[in-house]
Coordinates of N, CA, C and O in Angstrom, one line a residue:
M189 N 5.1 24.9 39.4 CA 5.2 25.2 40.9 C 6.7 25.1 41.1 O 7.4 24.1 40.8
P190 N 7.3 26.2 41.8 CA 8.7 26.1 42.0 C 9.0 25.1 43.1 O 8.2 24.6 43.9
A191 N 10.3 24.6 43.1 CA 10.8 23.7 44.1 C 10.9 24.3 45.4 O 11.0 25.5 45.6
P192 N 10.8 23.4 46.5 CA 10.7 24.1 47.8 C 12.0 24.5 48.1 O 13.2 23.9 47.7
R193 N 12.2 25.5 48.9 CA 13.6 26.1 49.4 C 14.2 25.2 50.3 O 13.5 24.8 51.3
K194 N 15.5 25.1 50.2 CA 16.1 24.3 51.2 C 16.5 25.0 52.5 O 16.5 24.4 53.5
Y195 N 16.6 26.2 52.4 CA 16.9 27.1 53.5 C 15.7 28.1 53.7 O 15.2 28.8 52.8
P196 N 15.2 28.4 55.0 CA 14.2 29.2 55.3 C 14.6 30.7 55.0 O 15.9 31.1 55.1
D197 N 13.8 31.5 54.6 CA 13.9 32.8 54.3 C 14.7 33.7 55.4 O 15.5 34.6 55.1
E198 N 14.3 33.4 56.6 CA 14.9 34.0 57.7 C 16.3 33.7 57.9 O 17.3 34.7 58.1
L199 N 16.8 32.6 57.6 CA 18.1 32.2 57.6 C 19.0 32.9 56.5 O 20.1 33.4 56.7
R200 N 18.3 33.0 55.2 CA 18.9 33.6 54.1 C 19.2 35.2 54.5 O 20.3 35.6 54.2
E201 N 18.1 35.7 55.0 CA 18.3 37.3 55.4 C 19.3 37.4 56.4 O 20.1 38.3 56.4
R202 N 19.4 36.5 57.4 CA 20.4 36.7 58.5 C 21.9 36.4 57.9 O 22.7 37.3 58.2
A203 N 21.9 35.4 57.1 CA 23.3 35.2 56.5 C 23.7 36.4 55.6 O 24.9 36.7 55.7
I204 N 22.8 36.9 54.8 CA 23.2 38.0 53.9 C 23.7 39.2 54.9 O 24.6 39.9 54.4
R205 N 22.9 39.4 55.7 CA 23.1 40.6 56.8 C 24.5 40.5 57.4 O 25.3 41.4 57.5
E206 N 24.8 39.1 57.8 CA 26.0 39.0 58.4 C 27.3 39.2 57.4 O 28.3 39.9 57.8
V207 N 27.1 38.7 56.3 CA 28.2 39.0 55.2 C 28.3 40.5 55.0 O 29.5 41.0 54.8
R208 N 27.3 41.2 54.8 CA 27.3 42.6 54.5 C 27.8 43.5 55.6 O 28.4 44.4 55.3
T209 N 27.3 43.0 56.8 CA 27.8 44.0 57.9 C 29.1 43.7 58.7 O 29.8 44.5 59.2
T210 N 29.6 42.4 58.7 CA 30.6 42.0 59.4 C 32.0 42.1 58.7 O 33.0 42.3 59.2
G211 N 31.9 41.9 57.2 CA 33.1 41.9 56.5 C 33.8 40.5 56.5 O 35.0 40.3 56.0
R212 N 33.3 39.5 57.3 CA 33.9 38.2 57.3 C 33.7 37.6 56.0 O 32.8 37.7 55.3
P213 N 34.7 36.6 55.7 CA 34.5 35.8 54.5 C 33.2 34.9 54.5 O 32.7 34.5 55.5
V214 N 32.6 35.0 53.1 CA 31.4 34.2 53.0 C 31.6 32.8 53.4 O 30.8 32.2 54.1
A215 N 32.8 32.2 53.1 CA 33.0 30.8 53.5 C 32.8 30.4 54.9 O 32.3 29.6 55.6
H216 N 33.4 31.4 55.8 CA 33.3 31.3 57.3 C 31.9 31.5 57.8 O 31.5 30.6 58.7
I217 N 31.3 32.5 57.3 CA 29.9 32.6 57.7 C 29.0 31.4 57.3 O 28.1 30.9 58.2
A218 N 29.2 30.9 56.1 CA 28.4 29.6 55.6 C 28.7 28.6 56.5 O 27.7 27.9 56.8
K219 N 29.9 28.4 56.9 CA 30.2 27.2 57.7 C 29.5 27.4 59.1 O 29.1 26.3 59.6
D220 N 29.6 28.4 59.7 CA 29.1 28.8 61.0 C 27.6 28.6 61.0 O 26.9 28.0 62.0
L221 N 26.9 28.8 59.9 CA 25.4 28.8 59.8 C 25.0 27.5 59.1 O 23.7 27.2 58.9
G222 N 26.0 26.6 58.6 CA 25.6 25.3 58.0 C 25.0 25.7 56.7 O 24.0 24.7 56.3
I223 N 25.4 26.6 56.0 CA 24.9 26.7 54.6 C 26.1 26.5 53.6 O 27.3 26.6 54.0
H224 N 25.8 26.0 52.4 CA 26.8 25.8 51.4 C 27.4 27.1 51.1 O 26.5 28.1 50.8
K225 N 28.6 27.2 50.9 CA 29.1 28.7 50.7 C 28.8 29.3 49.4 O 28.6 30.5 49.3
E226 N 28.6 28.3 48.3 CA 28.2 28.9 47.1 C 26.7 29.4 47.1 O 26.4 30.3 46.2
A227 N 26.0 28.7 47.8 CA 24.6 29.1 47.9 C 24.6 30.7 48.7 O 24.0 31.5 48.1
L228 N 25.2 30.7 49.7 CA 25.4 32.0 50.3 C 26.0 33.1 49.3 O 25.4 34.2 49.5
R229 N 27.0 32.7 48.7 CA 27.6 33.6 47.7 C 26.5 34.1 46.7 O 26.4 35.3 46.4
G230 N 25.6 33.1 46.2 CA 24.7 33.5 45.1 C 23.6 34.5 45.9 O 23.1 35.4 45.2
W231 N 23.3 34.3 47.1 CA 22.3 35.1 47.7 C 22.8 36.5 47.9 O 22.1 37.4 47.8
V232 N 24.0 36.7 48.4 CA 24.8 37.8 48.6 C 24.8 38.7 47.2 O 24.4 39.8 47.2
R233 N 25.3 38.0 46.1 CA 25.2 38.7 44.8 C 23.8 39.0 44.3 O 23.7 40.2 43.9
Q234 N 22.8 38.3 44.6 CA 21.4 38.8 44.3 C 20.9 39.9 45.2 O 20.3 40.8 44.6
A235 N 21.3 39.9 46.5 CA 20.9 40.9 47.3 C 21.5 42.3 46.9 O 21.0 43.4 46.8
E236 N 22.8 42.1 46.4 CA 23.5 43.3 45.9 C 22.9 43.9 44.6 O 22.8 45.1 44.5
A237 N 22.6 43.0 43.8 CA 21.8 43.2 42.5 C 20.4 44.0 42.8 O 20.1 45.0 42.2
D238 N 19.7 43.4 43.7 CA 18.5 44.1 44.3 C 18.7 45.5 44.8 O 17.7 46.3 44.7
A239 N 19.8 45.8 45.5 CA 20.2 47.0 45.9 C 20.8 48.0 44.8 O 21.3 49.1 45.3
D240 N 20.9 47.5 43.7 CA 21.5 48.3 42.6 C 23.0 48.5 42.8 O 23.6 49.5 42.4
E241 N 23.7 47.6 43.5 CA 25.1 47.6 43.7 C 25.9 46.8 42.7 O 27.1 46.9 42.7
R242 N 25.1 46.1 41.8 CA 25.8 45.3 40.8 C 25.0 45.6 39.4 O 24.0 45.7 39.5
D243 N 25.8 45.6 38.4 CA 25.3 45.7 37.1 C 25.4 44.4 36.3 O 24.9 44.3 35.2
D244 N 25.9 43.4 36.8 CA 26.1 42.2 36.1 C 25.1 41.1 36.3 O 25.0 40.0 35.7
R245 N 24.1 41.5 37.1 CA 22.8 40.7 37.4 C 21.5 41.4 37.4 O 21.7 42.6 37.6
L246 N 20.6 40.8 36.9 CA 19.3 41.4 37.0 C 18.7 41.3 38.3 O 19.0 40.5 39.3
S247 N 17.9 42.3 38.9 CA 17.3 42.5 40.1 C 16.3 41.2 40.1 O 15.8 40.7 39.0
T248 N 15.8 41.0 41.4 CA 14.7 40.0 41.5 C 13.4 40.5 40.8 O 12.8 39.7 40.1
A249 N 13.2 41.8 40.9 CA 11.9 42.4 40.2 C 12.1 42.2 38.7 O 11.2 41.9 38.0
E250 N 13.4 42.5 38.2 CA 13.6 42.3 36.8 C 13.5 40.9 36.2 O 13.0 40.5 35.2
L251 N 14.0 39.9 37.1 CA 13.9 38.6 36.9 C 12.4 38.1 36.7 O 12.0 37.3 36.0
D252 N 11.6 38.5 37.7 CA 10.3 38.2 37.8 C 9.4 38.8 36.5 O 8.7 38.0 35.9
E253 N 10.0 40.0 36.1 CA 9.3 40.6 34.9 C 9.6 39.8 33.6 O 8.9 39.4 32.8
L254 N 11.0 39.4 33.6 CA 11.4 38.5 32.5 C 10.6 37.4 32.4 O 10.2 36.9 31.2
K255 N 10.5 36.6 33.6 CA 9.8 35.3 33.6 C 8.3 35.5 33.0 O 7.8 34.7 32.2
Q256 N 7.6 36.7 33.5 CA 6.3 36.9 33.1 C 6.3 37.3 31.7 O 5.3 36.8 30.8
L257 N 7.1 38.0 31.0 CA 7.2 38.3 29.7 C 7.5 37.1 28.8 O 6.9 37.0 27.7
R258 N 8.3 36.2 29.1 CA 8.5 34.9 28.6 C 7.3 34.1 28.4 O 7.0 33.6 27.4
K259 N 6.5 34.0 29.5 CA 5.3 33.2 29.6 C 4.3 33.9 28.6 O 3.7 33.3 27.9
E260 N 4.2 35.2 28.6 CA 3.3 35.8 27.9 C 3.7 35.8 26.3 O 2.7 35.5 25.5
N261 N 4.9 35.8 26.1 CA 5.5 35.6 24.7 C 5.1 34.1 24.2 O 4.6 34.1 23.0
A262 N 5.2 33.2 24.9 CA 4.8 31.8 24.5 C 3.4 31.8 24.3 O 3.0 31.0 23.3
E263 N 2.5 32.2 25.2 CA 1.2 32.3 25.0 C 0.8 32.9 23.6 O -0.1 32.5 22.9
L264 N 1.4 34.1 23.3 CA 1.1 34.8 22.2 C 1.5 34.0 20.9 O 0.9 34.0 19.8
R265 N 2.6 33.2 21.1 CA 3.2 32.5 19.9 C 2.1 31.3 19.6 O 1.8 31.0 18.4
R266 N 1.6 30.8 20.6 CA 0.6 29.7 20.5 C -0.6 30.2 19.8 O -1.2 29.6 18.9
A267 N -1.1 31.4 20.3 CA -2.3 32.0 19.8 C -2.2 32.3 18.4 O -2.8 32.2 17.4
N268 N -0.8 32.8 17.9 CA -0.6 33.2 16.5 C -0.6 31.9 15.7 O -1.0 31.9 14.6
E269 N -0.2 30.8 16.2 CA 0.0 29.5 15.4 C -1.6 29.0 15.3 O -1.9 28.6 14.1
I270 N -2.4 29.2 16.2 CA -3.8 28.8 16.1 C -4.5 29.7 15.0 O -5.1 29.3 14.3
L271 N -4.2 31.0 15.1 CA -4.7 31.8 14.0 C -4.3 31.5 12.7 O -5.2 31.6 11.7
K272 N -3.0 31.3 12.6 CA -2.5 30.9 11.2 C -3.3 29.7 10.7 O -3.6 29.5 9.5
A273 N -3.3 28.7 11.5 CA -4.0 27.5 11.1 C -5.5 27.8 10.7 O -6.1 27.1 9.7
A274 N -6.2 28.5 11.5 CA -7.6 28.8 11.2 C -7.7 29.6 10.0 O -8.5 29.3 9.2
S275 N -6.8 30.5 9.7 CA -7.0 31.4 8.5 C -6.6 30.6 7.3 O -7.3 30.6 6.3
A276 N -5.7 29.6 7.4 CA -5.4 28.7 6.2 C -6.7 27.7 6.0 O -7.1 27.5 4.8
F277 N -7.3 27.3 6.9 CA -8.4 26.4 6.8 C -9.5 27.3 6.1 O -10.2 26.8 5.3
I278 N -9.8 28.4 6.7 CA -10.7 29.4 6.1 C -10.5 29.7 4.6 O -11.4 29.6 3.8
A279 N -9.3 30.0 4.3 CA -8.9 30.3 3.0 C -9.2 29.0 2.0 O -9.6 29.2 0.9
Q280 N -8.9 27.9 2.6 CA -9.2 26.6 1.8 C -10.6 26.5 1.5 O -11.0 26.0 0.4
E281 N -11.5 26.8 2.5 CA -12.9 26.7 2.4 C -13.5 27.6 1.3 O -14.3 27.3 0.6
I282 N -12.9 28.8 1.4 CA -13.2 29.8 0.5 C -13.1 29.6 -0.9 O -13.7 29.8 -2.0
D283 N -11.8 28.9 -1.1 CA -11.3 28.6 -2.5 C -12.0 27.4 -3.2 O -11.9 27.0 -4.3
R284 N -12.6 26.6 -2.3 CA -13.3 25.3 -2.7 C -14.5 25.6 -3.6 O -15.3 26.4 -3.2
P285 N -14.6 25.0 -4.7 CA -15.8 25.2 -5.6 C -17.0 24.6 -5.0 O -17.0 23.5 -4.3
R286 N -18.0 25.4 -5.1 CA -19.3 24.9 -4.6 C -20.1 24.0 -5.7 O -20.0 24.4 -6.8
T287 N -20.7 23.1 -5.2 CA -21.4 22.2 -6.3 C -22.8 22.3 -5.5 O -23.1 22.3 -4.5
R288 N -23.7 22.2 -6.6 CA -25.3 22.2 -6.2 C -25.6 20.8 -5.9 O -25.2 19.9 -6.6
P289 N -26.4 20.6 -4.9 CA -27.0 19.3 -4.7 C -27.9 18.6 -5.7 O -28.4 19.4 -6.3
S290 N -27.7 17.4 -6.1 CA -28.4 16.9 -7.1 C -30.0 16.5 -6.6 O -30.0 16.2 -5.4
R291 N -30.8 16.6 -7.5 CA -32.2 16.4 -7.1 C -32.7 15.1 -7.4 O -32.6 14.2 -8.1

């Protein structure tokens, strides 16, 4: 479960919109809205990445996909380990000599 967000989404959107439309410095807008300037700077960068205006960051959709793929990869690795262990066990059982029960 992700950590709760410190700032509401509406405030994030308003702050990003102000930075992008007014041209005022991020630090000034952050101070006016009571937001940490580095938090606002990160939001603006992510919004630019989502709008394909930046090449140095993944978009939110790409980050979500990467997270899902990593989760799926971990599940497949676990399944592979289970299958390896099961096949080793089965191979051991096959190679074991059979003895007849005594009468």
